[in-house]
Amino acid sequence: MTNSGIGGQAVIEGIMMRNKSNYSIGVRKPDGEIAVEIYPYENFIHAPGLAKIPLIRGVVAFVDSLVIGLKCLMISAEYFAEEEDEETKKKQAEMSADELAEKKKKEKKQEDLLMTGTLIVSLAAAIAVFMMLPYFVSDFASKYIHSKWLVSLFEAVFRVVIFLIYLLLISRMKDIQRTFMYHGAEHKCINCIENGLELNVENVMKSSRFHKRCGTSFLVYVILISAVLLMFVQAESHIMRIVLRLLLVPVIAGIAYEFIRLAGCSENRFVNALSKPGLAMQKLTTKEPDETMAEVAIAAVEAVFDWKTFIGENFANA
């Protein structure tokens, strides 16, 4: 398999695909038409150089994916928002160009504040549930378990179990299941291209819905790496143990990203073996899409990626 460098994620009734300096959003509208929008990609901290530094680039890429993901979710949701009532339309029609511009500017500011707030709350909730909760539970268990290593092992196992329960629960939600079908369509498109096949519905549908560069795999390795690494983080002070866990969050994310990056361009047996836990979890976070979803995924890919040139350059002699 050849690394194409493209990546994406599912949104509401559609898919986001990113390639280099652009990303696209393909959405199946309520009337059945496929809408595709293209946006320039800008690093959220406006420091592209950080995206080249090992470990640090993992943290940047993770937060960056969250920012773009939230933007794309909000954009895709607009296609399914209720139509404005007649009174609202009338008020807008009576506004001057300057008033409309000011209104849009205000709405954009509110949208940015909402997105920032959502991002902060989401990160804080994830750290609280998957990093701090296991610690506090294991700290309580230490009253009954007198070996520090056994307490650390208990914390590691609890962290993995709570993550598995989370994935199992969300995978059973009906609305999320449809999003996971689009997630599968995204992977199938990328696998289709990276295996040198023409990008059409037939080839996409027969391609695998599992991919080593998936965000699910990244999260799996964040959990697994934290489970192992934190077993060796020993400190006498209760406060210091909490501080160390918080300080290690970006380090853990950086290590997980570097592994996913390596796995995405390697067919080494050892690397493939280490990739299996992430691929296994994708059985929960991806579902087999239908052909209409594959069409949306193809439209999103073609908006930002010249797959014909890629196949010609990488599979000419195949």
PDB file of C-alpha atoms in Angstrom:
ATOM      1  CA  MET A   1       0.000   0.000   0.000  1.00  0.00           C
ATOM      2  CA  THR A   2       1.294   3.479  -0.920  1.00  0.00           C
ATOM      3  CA  ASN A   3       0.711   6.443   1.405  1.00  0.00           C
ATOM      4  CA  SER A   4      -1.358   9.082  -0.399  1.00  0.00           C
ATOM      5  CA  GLY A   5      -1.115  11.641   2.377  1.00  0.00           C
ATOM      6  CA  ILE A   6      -4.843  12.358   2.318  1.00  0.00           C
ATOM      7  CA  GLY A   7      -6.977  12.050   5.411  1.00  0.00           C
ATOM      8  CA  GLY A   8     -10.483  12.778   6.502  1.00  0.00           C
ATOM      9  CA  GLN A   9     -13.322  12.218   8.899  1.00  0.00           C
ATOM     10  CA  ALA A  10     -17.065  11.784   8.894  1.00  0.00           C
ATOM     11  CA  VAL A  11     -19.429  14.714   9.417  1.00  0.00           C
ATOM     12  CA  ILE A  12     -23.240  14.981   9.435  1.00  0.00           C
ATOM     13  CA  GLU A  13     -24.405  13.016   6.378  1.00  0.00           C
ATOM     14  CA  GLY A  14     -21.038  13.471   4.744  1.00  0.00           C
ATOM     15  CA  ILE A  15     -17.276  13.457   4.797  1.00  0.00           C
ATOM     16  CA  MET A  16     -14.371  15.870   5.187  1.00  0.00           C
ATOM     17  CA  MET A  17     -11.224  15.137   3.184  1.00  0.00           C
ATOM     18  CA  ARG A  18      -7.944  17.020   3.679  1.00  0.00           C
ATOM     19  CA  ASN A  19      -4.936  17.120   1.394  1.00  0.00           C
ATOM     20  CA  LYS A  20      -2.017  19.505   1.903  1.00  0.00           C
ATOM     21  CA  SER A  21      -3.313  23.106   1.745  1.00  0.00           C
ATOM     22  CA  ASN A  22      -7.014  22.368   1.219  1.00  0.00           C
ATOM     23  CA  TYR A  23      -9.847  20.388   2.692  1.00  0.00           C
ATOM     24  CA  SER A  24     -13.273  19.604   1.290  1.00  0.00           C
ATOM     25  CA  ILE A  25     -16.650  18.817   2.787  1.00  0.00           C
ATOM     26  CA  GLY A  26     -18.993  16.565   0.846  1.00  0.00           C
ATOM     27  CA  VAL A  27     -22.566  16.324   2.130  1.00  0.00           C
ATOM     28  CA  ARG A  28     -25.652  14.498   0.891  1.00  0.00           C
ATOM     29  CA  LYS A  29     -28.346  17.182   1.186  1.00  0.00           C
ATOM     30  CA  PRO A  30     -31.971  16.404   2.164  1.00  0.00           C
ATOM     31  CA  ASP A  31     -33.006  16.646  -1.511  1.00  0.00           C
ATOM     32  CA  GLY A  32     -30.472  13.929  -2.415  1.00  0.00           C
ATOM     33  CA  GLU A  33     -27.980  16.236  -4.157  1.00  0.00           C
ATOM     34  CA  ILE A  34     -24.284  16.063  -3.218  1.00  0.00           C
ATOM     35  CA  ALA A  35     -22.884  19.414  -2.118  1.00  0.00           C
ATOM     36  CA  VAL A  36     -19.105  19.884  -2.019  1.00  0.00           C
ATOM     37  CA  GLU A  37     -17.292  22.882  -0.553  1.00  0.00           C
ATOM     38  CA  ILE A  38     -13.527  23.510  -0.579  1.00  0.00           C
ATOM     39  CA  TYR A  39     -11.694  25.508   2.088  1.00  0.00           C
ATOM     40  CA  PRO A  40      -8.037  26.508   2.502  1.00  0.00           C
ATOM     41  CA  TYR A  41      -6.299  24.691   5.331  1.00  0.00           C
ATOM     42  CA  GLU A  42      -4.619  26.911   7.908  1.00  0.00           C
ATOM     43  CA  ASN A  43      -2.734  25.649  10.941  1.00  0.00           C
ATOM     44  CA  PHE A  44      -4.682  26.721  14.032  1.00  0.00           C
ATOM     45  CA  ILE A  45      -1.598  28.221  15.727  1.00  0.00           C
ATOM     46  CA  HIS A  46      -0.243  29.760  12.506  1.00  0.00           C
ATOM     47  CA  ALA A  47       3.145  28.102  13.063  1.00  0.00           C
ATOM     48  CA  PRO A  48       3.631  25.477  10.326  1.00  0.00           C
ATOM     49  CA  GLY A  49       7.188  24.832  11.537  1.00  0.00           C
ATOM     50  CA  LEU A  50       5.889  23.067  14.653  1.00  0.00           C
ATOM     51  CA  ALA A  51       4.190  20.495  12.406  1.00  0.00           C
ATOM     52  CA  LYS A  52       7.671  19.235  11.469  1.00  0.00           C
ATOM     53  CA  ILE A  53       9.067  18.678  14.972  1.00  0.00           C
ATOM     54  CA  PRO A  54       8.681  15.067  16.210  1.00  0.00           C
ATOM     55  CA  LEU A  55       6.374  14.619  19.234  1.00  0.00           C
ATOM     56  CA  ILE A  56       5.318  18.290  19.168  1.00  0.00           C
ATOM     57  CA  ARG A  57       3.716  17.818  15.742  1.00  0.00           C
ATOM     58  CA  GLY A  58       1.515  15.091  17.208  1.00  0.00           C
ATOM     59  CA  VAL A  59      -0.062  17.505  19.694  1.00  0.00           C
ATOM     60  CA  VAL A  60      -0.454  20.161  17.010  1.00  0.00           C
ATOM     61  CA  ALA A  61      -2.025  17.680  14.585  1.00  0.00           C
ATOM     62  CA  PHE A  62      -4.427  16.377  17.238  1.00  0.00           C
ATOM     63  CA  VAL A  63      -5.734  19.803  18.264  1.00  0.00           C
ATOM     64  CA  ASP A  64      -5.763  20.851  14.619  1.00  0.00           C
ATOM     65  CA  SER A  65      -7.954  17.891  13.693  1.00  0.00           C
ATOM     66  CA  LEU A  66     -10.378  18.795  16.489  1.00  0.00           C
ATOM     67  CA  VAL A  67     -10.608  22.405  15.287  1.00  0.00           C
ATOM     68  CA  ILE A  68     -11.219  21.437  11.653  1.00  0.00           C
ATOM     69  CA  GLY A  69     -13.578  18.666  12.721  1.00  0.00           C
ATOM     70  CA  LEU A  70     -15.756  21.087  14.691  1.00  0.00           C
ATOM     71  CA  LYS A  71     -15.805  23.548  11.788  1.00  0.00           C
ATOM     72  CA  CYS A  72     -16.846  20.830   9.375  1.00  0.00           C
ATOM     73  CA  LEU A  73     -19.570  19.558  11.695  1.00  0.00           C
ATOM     74  CA  MET A  74     -21.013  23.062  11.948  1.00  0.00           C
ATOM     75  CA  ILE A  75     -20.858  23.547   8.174  1.00  0.00           C
ATOM     76  CA  SER A  76     -22.504  20.196   7.449  1.00  0.00           C
ATOM     77  CA  ALA A  77     -25.197  20.879  10.063  1.00  0.00           C
ATOM     78  CA  GLU A  78     -26.215  24.036   8.172  1.00  0.00           C
ATOM     79  CA  TYR A  79     -27.528  21.882   5.321  1.00  0.00           C
ATOM     80  CA  PHE A  80     -30.047  20.321   7.692  1.00  0.00           C
ATOM     81  CA  ALA A  81     -31.031  23.409   9.670  1.00  0.00           C
ATOM     82  CA  GLU A  82     -34.663  24.452   9.486  1.00  0.00           C
ATOM     83  CA  GLU A  83     -35.422  27.109   6.928  1.00  0.00           C
ATOM     84  CA  GLU A  84     -35.601  30.617   8.240  1.00  0.00           C
ATOM     85  CA  ASP A  85     -39.088  31.832   8.954  1.00  0.00           C
ATOM     86  CA  GLU A  86     -40.680  34.538   6.810  1.00  0.00           C
ATOM     87  CA  GLU A  87     -40.210  37.210   9.472  1.00  0.00           C
ATOM     88  CA  THR A  88     -36.449  36.587   9.640  1.00  0.00           C
ATOM     89  CA  LYS A  89     -36.179  36.688   5.841  1.00  0.00           C
ATOM     90  CA  LYS A  90     -38.131  39.926   5.753  1.00  0.00           C
ATOM     91  CA  LYS A  91     -35.862  41.542   8.350  1.00  0.00           C
ATOM     92  CA  GLN A  92     -32.753  40.524   6.409  1.00  0.00           C
ATOM     93  CA  ALA A  93     -34.226  41.861   3.179  1.00  0.00           C
ATOM     94  CA  GLU A  94     -34.744  45.236   4.861  1.00  0.00           C
ATOM     95  CA  MET A  95     -31.140  45.435   6.082  1.00  0.00           C
ATOM     96  CA  SER A  96     -28.534  47.484   4.295  1.00  0.00           C
ATOM     97  CA  ALA A  97     -25.314  45.890   3.005  1.00  0.00           C
ATOM     98  CA  ASP A  98     -23.393  47.300   5.971  1.00  0.00           C
ATOM     99  CA  GLU A  99     -25.949  45.964   8.458  1.00  0.00           C
ATOM    100  CA  LEU A 100     -25.826  42.502   6.878  1.00  0.00           C
ATOM    101  CA  ALA A 101     -22.016  42.537   6.946  1.00  0.00           C
ATOM    102  CA  GLU A 102     -22.053  43.559  10.618  1.00  0.00           C
ATOM    103  CA  LYS A 103     -24.599  40.829  11.395  1.00  0.00           C
ATOM    104  CA  LYS A 104     -22.453  38.185   9.683  1.00  0.00           C
ATOM    105  CA  LYS A 105     -19.365  39.463  11.503  1.00  0.00           C
ATOM    106  CA  LYS A 106     -21.169  39.159  14.838  1.00  0.00           C
ATOM    107  CA  GLU A 107     -22.404  35.645  13.986  1.00  0.00           C
ATOM    108  CA  LYS A 108     -18.866  34.631  12.990  1.00  0.00           C
ATOM    109  CA  LYS A 109     -17.517  35.892  16.318  1.00  0.00           C
ATOM    110  CA  GLN A 110     -20.197  33.971  18.221  1.00  0.00           C
ATOM    111  CA  GLU A 111     -19.435  30.862  16.179  1.00  0.00           C
ATOM    112  CA  ASP A 112     -15.716  31.129  16.967  1.00  0.00           C
ATOM    113  CA  LEU A 113     -16.428  31.555  20.683  1.00  0.00           C
ATOM    114  CA  LEU A 114     -18.774  28.558  20.646  1.00  0.00           C
ATOM    115  CA  MET A 115     -16.203  26.440  18.841  1.00  0.00           C
ATOM    116  CA  THR A 116     -13.408  27.456  21.227  1.00  0.00           C
ATOM    117  CA  GLY A 117     -15.600  26.735  24.234  1.00  0.00           C
ATOM    118  CA  THR A 118     -16.647  23.359  22.829  1.00  0.00           C
ATOM    119  CA  LEU A 119     -13.026  22.447  22.136  1.00  0.00           C
ATOM    120  CA  ILE A 120     -11.867  23.361  25.653  1.00  0.00           C
ATOM    121  CA  VAL A 121     -14.748  21.516  27.309  1.00  0.00           C
ATOM    122  CA  SER A 122     -14.222  18.441  25.108  1.00  0.00           C
ATOM    123  CA  LEU A 123     -10.509  18.240  25.893  1.00  0.00           C
ATOM    124  CA  ALA A 124     -11.110  18.819  29.598  1.00  0.00           C
ATOM    125  CA  ALA A 125     -13.807  16.117  29.674  1.00  0.00           C
ATOM    126  CA  ALA A 126     -11.568  13.629  27.837  1.00  0.00           C
ATOM    127  CA  ILE A 127      -8.666  14.245  30.229  1.00  0.00           C
ATOM    128  CA  ALA A 128     -10.981  14.007  33.236  1.00  0.00           C
ATOM    129  CA  VAL A 129     -12.621  10.730  32.159  1.00  0.00           C
ATOM    130  CA  PHE A 130      -9.734   8.863  30.543  1.00  0.00           C
ATOM    131  CA  MET A 131      -6.755  10.204  32.507  1.00  0.00           C
ATOM    132  CA  MET A 132      -7.855  11.442  35.917  1.00  0.00           C
ATOM    133  CA  LEU A 133     -10.826   9.179  36.743  1.00  0.00           C
ATOM    134  CA  PRO A 134      -8.706   5.985  36.481  1.00  0.00           C
ATOM    135  CA  TYR A 135      -6.125   7.603  38.757  1.00  0.00           C
ATOM    136  CA  PHE A 136      -8.639   8.553  41.455  1.00  0.00           C
ATOM    137  CA  VAL A 137     -10.266   5.103  41.304  1.00  0.00           C
ATOM    138  CA  SER A 138      -6.867   3.408  41.620  1.00  0.00           C
ATOM    139  CA  ASP A 139      -5.924   5.787  44.434  1.00  0.00           C
ATOM    140  CA  PHE A 140      -9.032   4.646  46.297  1.00  0.00           C
ATOM    141  CA  ALA A 141      -8.146   1.013  45.516  1.00  0.00           C
ATOM    142  CA  SER A 142      -4.672   1.562  47.019  1.00  0.00           C
ATOM    143  CA  LYS A 143      -6.324   1.415  50.450  1.00  0.00           C
ATOM    144  CA  TYR A 144      -6.905  -2.276  49.804  1.00  0.00           C
ATOM    145  CA  ILE A 145      -4.001  -3.065  47.437  1.00  0.00           C
ATOM    146  CA  HIS A 146      -0.643  -2.589  49.121  1.00  0.00           C
ATOM    147  CA  SER A 147       1.632  -3.032  46.102  1.00  0.00           C
ATOM    148  CA  LYS A 148       2.377   0.131  44.122  1.00  0.00           C
ATOM    149  CA  TRP A 149       2.878  -1.924  40.963  1.00  0.00           C
ATOM    150  CA  LEU A 150      -0.467  -3.671  41.364  1.00  0.00           C
ATOM    151  CA  VAL A 151      -2.158  -0.300  41.911  1.00  0.00           C
ATOM    152  CA  SER A 152      -0.510   1.028  38.739  1.00  0.00           C
ATOM    153  CA  LEU A 153      -1.590  -2.089  36.850  1.00  0.00           C
ATOM    154  CA  PHE A 154      -5.137  -1.653  38.153  1.00  0.00           C
ATOM    155  CA  GLU A 155      -5.135   1.973  36.916  1.00  0.00           C
ATOM    156  CA  ALA A 156      -3.853   0.875  33.484  1.00  0.00           C
ATOM    157  CA  VAL A 157      -6.480  -1.841  33.102  1.00  0.00           C
ATOM    158  CA  PHE A 158      -9.259   0.444  34.329  1.00  0.00           C
ATOM    159  CA  ARG A 159      -8.227   3.105  31.793  1.00  0.00           C
ATOM    160  CA  VAL A 160      -8.445   0.601  28.926  1.00  0.00           C
ATOM    161  CA  VAL A 161     -11.760  -0.818  30.149  1.00  0.00           C
ATOM    162  CA  ILE A 162     -13.446   2.577  30.479  1.00  0.00           C
ATOM    163  CA  PHE A 163     -12.326   3.470  26.946  1.00  0.00           C
ATOM    164  CA  LEU A 164     -13.749   0.202  25.589  1.00  0.00           C
ATOM    165  CA  ILE A 165     -17.051   0.817  27.388  1.00  0.00           C
ATOM    166  CA  TYR A 166     -17.188   4.313  25.891  1.00  0.00           C
ATOM    167  CA  LEU A 167     -16.668   2.988  22.350  1.00  0.00           C
ATOM    168  CA  LEU A 168     -19.235   0.216  22.850  1.00  0.00           C
ATOM    169  CA  LEU A 169     -21.850   2.654  24.114  1.00  0.00           C
ATOM    170  CA  ILE A 170     -21.496   5.252  21.346  1.00  0.00           C
ATOM    171  CA  SER A 171     -21.341   2.558  18.660  1.00  0.00           C
ATOM    172  CA  ARG A 172     -24.864   1.485  19.645  1.00  0.00           C
ATOM    173  CA  MET A 173     -26.409   4.946  19.115  1.00  0.00           C
ATOM    174  CA  LYS A 174     -28.487   4.997  15.925  1.00  0.00           C
ATOM    175  CA  ASP A 175     -27.433   8.498  14.821  1.00  0.00           C
ATOM    176  CA  ILE A 176     -23.780   7.687  15.450  1.00  0.00           C
ATOM    177  CA  GLN A 177     -24.040   4.429  13.498  1.00  0.00           C
ATOM    178  CA  ARG A 178     -24.847   6.379  10.333  1.00  0.00           C
ATOM    179  CA  THR A 179     -21.854   8.647  10.941  1.00  0.00           C
ATOM    180  CA  PHE A 180     -19.719   5.528  11.360  1.00  0.00           C
ATOM    181  CA  MET A 181     -20.966   4.331   7.954  1.00  0.00           C
ATOM    182  CA  TYR A 182     -19.625   7.531   6.410  1.00  0.00           C
ATOM    183  CA  HIS A 183     -16.417   6.943   8.383  1.00  0.00           C
ATOM    184  CA  GLY A 184     -16.191   3.558   6.680  1.00  0.00           C
ATOM    185  CA  ALA A 185     -16.763   5.188   3.269  1.00  0.00           C
ATOM    186  CA  GLU A 186     -13.892   7.597   3.958  1.00  0.00           C
ATOM    187  CA  HIS A 187     -11.502   4.726   4.731  1.00  0.00           C
ATOM    188  CA  LYS A 188     -12.662   2.732   1.723  1.00  0.00           C
ATOM    189  CA  CYS A 189     -11.937   5.664  -0.600  1.00  0.00           C
ATOM    190  CA  ILE A 190      -8.418   6.141   0.759  1.00  0.00           C
ATOM    191  CA  ASN A 191      -7.694   2.393   0.644  1.00  0.00           C
ATOM    192  CA  CYS A 192      -9.019   2.213  -2.897  1.00  0.00           C
ATOM    193  CA  ILE A 193      -6.581   4.905  -4.065  1.00  0.00           C
ATOM    194  CA  GLU A 194      -3.628   3.629  -2.024  1.00  0.00           C
ATOM    195  CA  ASN A 195      -4.062   0.172  -3.530  1.00  0.00           C
ATOM    196  CA  GLY A 196      -3.879   1.605  -7.052  1.00  0.00           C
ATOM    197  CA  LEU A 197      -7.525   1.117  -7.997  1.00  0.00           C
ATOM    198  CA  GLU A 198      -9.612   3.515 -10.049  1.00  0.00           C
ATOM    199  CA  LEU A 199     -11.763   5.633  -7.762  1.00  0.00           C
ATOM    200  CA  ASN A 200     -15.306   4.540  -8.539  1.00  0.00           C
ATOM    201  CA  VAL A 201     -18.210   3.216  -6.481  1.00  0.00           C
ATOM    202  CA  GLU A 202     -17.562  -0.440  -7.340  1.00  0.00           C
ATOM    203  CA  ASN A 203     -13.885  -0.330  -6.308  1.00  0.00           C
ATOM    204  CA  VAL A 204     -14.615   1.729  -3.204  1.00  0.00           C
ATOM    205  CA  MET A 205     -17.283  -0.686  -1.994  1.00  0.00           C
ATOM    206  CA  LYS A 206     -14.927  -3.682  -2.250  1.00  0.00           C
ATOM    207  CA  SER A 207     -12.060  -1.904  -0.464  1.00  0.00           C
ATOM    208  CA  SER A 208     -11.380  -2.310   3.256  1.00  0.00           C
ATOM    209  CA  ARG A 209     -13.067  -0.041   5.767  1.00  0.00           C
ATOM    210  CA  PHE A 210     -10.057  -0.287   8.113  1.00  0.00           C
ATOM    211  CA  HIS A 211      -7.034   2.007   7.881  1.00  0.00           C
ATOM    212  CA  LYS A 212      -3.889   2.285  10.020  1.00  0.00           C
ATOM    213  CA  ARG A 213      -3.861   6.111   9.970  1.00  0.00           C
ATOM    214  CA  CYS A 214      -7.357   6.372  11.444  1.00  0.00           C
ATOM    215  CA  GLY A 215      -8.116   8.717  14.338  1.00  0.00           C
ATOM    216  CA  THR A 216      -9.594   5.754  16.215  1.00  0.00           C
ATOM    217  CA  SER A 217      -6.177   4.067  16.127  1.00  0.00           C
ATOM    218  CA  PHE A 218      -4.614   7.268  17.419  1.00  0.00           C
ATOM    219  CA  LEU A 219      -6.975   7.325  20.409  1.00  0.00           C
ATOM    220  CA  VAL A 220      -6.395   3.623  21.063  1.00  0.00           C
ATOM    221  CA  TYR A 221      -2.641   4.179  21.253  1.00  0.00           C
ATOM    222  CA  VAL A 222      -3.062   7.249  23.435  1.00  0.00           C
ATOM    223  CA  ILE A 223      -4.904   5.010  25.904  1.00  0.00           C
ATOM    224  CA  LEU A 224      -2.471   2.078  25.600  1.00  0.00           C
ATOM    225  CA  ILE A 225       0.671   4.236  25.784  1.00  0.00           C
ATOM    226  CA  SER A 226      -0.704   6.124  28.774  1.00  0.00           C
ATOM    227  CA  ALA A 227      -1.579   2.815  30.451  1.00  0.00           C
ATOM    228  CA  VAL A 228       2.002   1.583  30.094  1.00  0.00           C
ATOM    229  CA  LEU A 229       3.864   4.859  30.640  1.00  0.00           C
ATOM    230  CA  LEU A 230       1.919   5.893  33.731  1.00  0.00           C
ATOM    231  CA  MET A 231       2.702   2.575  35.379  1.00  0.00           C
ATOM    232  CA  PHE A 232       6.256   3.870  35.743  1.00  0.00           C
ATOM    233  CA  VAL A 233       5.278   7.321  36.995  1.00  0.00           C
ATOM    234  CA  GLN A 234       5.790   7.042  40.731  1.00  0.00           C
ATOM    235  CA  ALA A 235       5.716   9.951  43.163  1.00  0.00           C
ATOM    236  CA  GLU A 236       5.064  10.158  46.884  1.00  0.00           C
ATOM    237  CA  SER A 237       2.997  13.333  46.678  1.00  0.00           C
ATOM    238  CA  HIS A 238      -0.645  12.950  45.660  1.00  0.00           C
ATOM    239  CA  ILE A 239      -0.566  16.388  43.995  1.00  0.00           C
ATOM    240  CA  MET A 240       2.657  15.590  42.136  1.00  0.00           C
ATOM    241  CA  ARG A 241       1.155  12.389  40.707  1.00  0.00           C
ATOM    242  CA  ILE A 242      -1.789  14.403  39.358  1.00  0.00           C
ATOM    243  CA  VAL A 243       0.512  17.099  37.922  1.00  0.00           C
ATOM    244  CA  LEU A 244       2.725  14.497  36.235  1.00  0.00           C
ATOM    245  CA  ARG A 245      -0.288  12.867  34.589  1.00  0.00           C
ATOM    246  CA  LEU A 246      -1.448  16.207  33.209  1.00  0.00           C
ATOM    247  CA  LEU A 247       2.045  17.136  31.995  1.00  0.00           C
ATOM    248  CA  LEU A 248       2.428  13.784  30.233  1.00  0.00           C
ATOM    249  CA  VAL A 249      -0.783  14.157  28.193  1.00  0.00           C
ATOM    250  CA  PRO A 250       0.935  16.000  25.285  1.00  0.00           C
ATOM    251  CA  VAL A 251       3.915  13.615  25.447  1.00  0.00           C
ATOM    252  CA  ILE A 252       1.603  10.601  25.191  1.00  0.00           C
ATOM    253  CA  ALA A 253      -0.302  12.200  22.298  1.00  0.00           C
ATOM    254  CA  GLY A 254       2.995  12.936  20.554  1.00  0.00           C
ATOM    255  CA  ILE A 255       4.237   9.347  20.865  1.00  0.00           C
ATOM    256  CA  ALA A 256       0.889   7.968  19.621  1.00  0.00           C
ATOM    257  CA  TYR A 257       0.978  10.274  16.610  1.00  0.00           C
ATOM    258  CA  GLU A 258       4.520   9.235  15.691  1.00  0.00           C
ATOM    259  CA  PHE A 259       3.496   5.578  15.759  1.00  0.00           C
ATOM    260  CA  ILE A 260       0.417   6.192  13.591  1.00  0.00           C
ATOM    261  CA  ARG A 261       2.593   8.172  11.184  1.00  0.00           C
ATOM    262  CA  LEU A 262       5.079   5.284  11.003  1.00  0.00           C
ATOM    263  CA  ALA A 263       2.357   2.646  10.635  1.00  0.00           C
ATOM    264  CA  GLY A 264       0.760   4.554   7.761  1.00  0.00           C
ATOM    265  CA  CYS A 265       3.835   4.200   5.563  1.00  0.00           C
ATOM    266  CA  SER A 266       5.270   0.859   6.723  1.00  0.00           C
ATOM    267  CA  GLU A 267       4.483  -2.767   5.955  1.00  0.00           C
ATOM    268  CA  ASN A 268       6.973  -4.068   8.518  1.00  0.00           C
ATOM    269  CA  ARG A 269       5.591  -7.168  10.257  1.00  0.00           C
ATOM    270  CA  PHE A 270       6.336  -5.841  13.725  1.00  0.00           C
ATOM    271  CA  VAL A 271       4.666  -2.503  12.975  1.00  0.00           C
ATOM    272  CA  ASN A 272       1.686  -4.305  11.437  1.00  0.00           C
ATOM    273  CA  ALA A 273       1.373  -6.431  14.575  1.00  0.00           C
ATOM    274  CA  LEU A 274       1.381  -3.327  16.775  1.00  0.00           C
ATOM    275  CA  SER A 275      -1.280  -1.773  14.506  1.00  0.00           C
ATOM    276  CA  LYS A 276      -3.780  -4.562  15.164  1.00  0.00           C
ATOM    277  CA  PRO A 277      -5.349  -3.122  18.355  1.00  0.00           C
ATOM    278  CA  GLY A 278      -6.197   0.124  16.516  1.00  0.00           C
ATOM    279  CA  LEU A 279      -7.593  -1.754  13.523  1.00  0.00           C
ATOM    280  CA  ALA A 280      -9.632  -3.975  15.849  1.00  0.00           C
ATOM    281  CA  MET A 281     -11.271  -0.953  17.490  1.00  0.00           C
ATOM    282  CA  GLN A 282     -12.276   0.342  14.065  1.00  0.00           C
ATOM    283  CA  LYS A 283     -14.780  -2.522  13.976  1.00  0.00           C
ATOM    284  CA  LEU A 284     -16.737  -0.350  16.416  1.00  0.00           C
ATOM    285  CA  THR A 285     -16.126   3.085  14.877  1.00  0.00           C
ATOM    286  CA  THR A 286     -16.593   2.187  11.198  1.00  0.00           C
ATOM    287  CA  LYS A 287     -19.535   0.463   9.528  1.00  0.00           C
ATOM    288  CA  GLU A 288     -20.068  -0.760   5.987  1.00  0.00           C
ATOM    289  CA  PRO A 289     -21.464   2.174   3.955  1.00  0.00           C
ATOM    290  CA  ASP A 290     -23.993   2.026   1.140  1.00  0.00           C
ATOM    291  CA  GLU A 291     -23.258   3.149  -2.425  1.00  0.00           C
ATOM    292  CA  THR A 292     -24.765   6.612  -1.911  1.00  0.00           C
ATOM    293  CA  MET A 293     -22.253   7.231   0.888  1.00  0.00           C
ATOM    294  CA  ALA A 294     -19.416   6.031  -1.331  1.00  0.00           C
ATOM    295  CA  GLU A 295     -20.504   8.611  -3.927  1.00  0.00           C
ATOM    296  CA  VAL A 296     -20.251  11.389  -1.339  1.00  0.00           C
ATOM    297  CA  ALA A 297     -16.798  10.191  -0.277  1.00  0.00           C
ATOM    298  CA  ILE A 298     -15.599  10.095  -3.893  1.00  0.00           C
ATOM    299  CA  ALA A 299     -16.861  13.639  -4.504  1.00  0.00           C
ATOM    300  CA  ALA A 300     -15.041  14.891  -1.390  1.00  0.00           C
ATOM    301  CA  VAL A 301     -11.778  13.192  -2.432  1.00  0.00           C
ATOM    302  CA  GLU A 302     -11.871  14.438  -6.019  1.00  0.00           C
ATOM    303  CA  ALA A 303     -12.374  18.017  -4.826  1.00  0.00           C
ATOM    304  CA  VAL A 304      -8.899  18.128  -3.228  1.00  0.00           C
ATOM    305  CA  PHE A 305      -6.899  15.188  -4.570  1.00  0.00           C
ATOM    306  CA  ASP A 306      -5.791  14.219  -8.087  1.00  0.00           C
ATOM    307  CA  TRP A 307      -6.052  10.458  -7.652  1.00  0.00           C
ATOM    308  CA  LYS A 308      -5.416   9.737 -11.355  1.00  0.00           C
ATOM    309  CA  THR A 309      -1.989  11.387 -11.213  1.00  0.00           C
ATOM    310  CA  PHE A 310      -1.225   9.645  -7.907  1.00  0.00           C
ATOM    311  CA  ILE A 311      -2.033   6.212  -9.350  1.00  0.00           C
ATOM    312  CA  GLY A 312      -0.144   6.987 -12.541  1.00  0.00           C
ATOM    313  CA  GLU A 313       2.987   7.961 -10.595  1.00  0.00           C
ATOM    314  CA  ASN A 314       2.886   5.133  -8.057  1.00  0.00           C
ATOM    315  CA  PHE A 315       1.352   2.198  -9.923  1.00  0.00           C
ATOM    316  CA  ALA A 316       2.459   2.735 -13.516  1.00  0.00           C
ATOM    317  CA  ASN A 317       4.444  -0.507 -13.520  1.00  0.00           C
ATOM    318  CA  ALA A 318       1.992  -2.524 -11.436  1.00  0.00           C
TER     319      ALA A 318
END
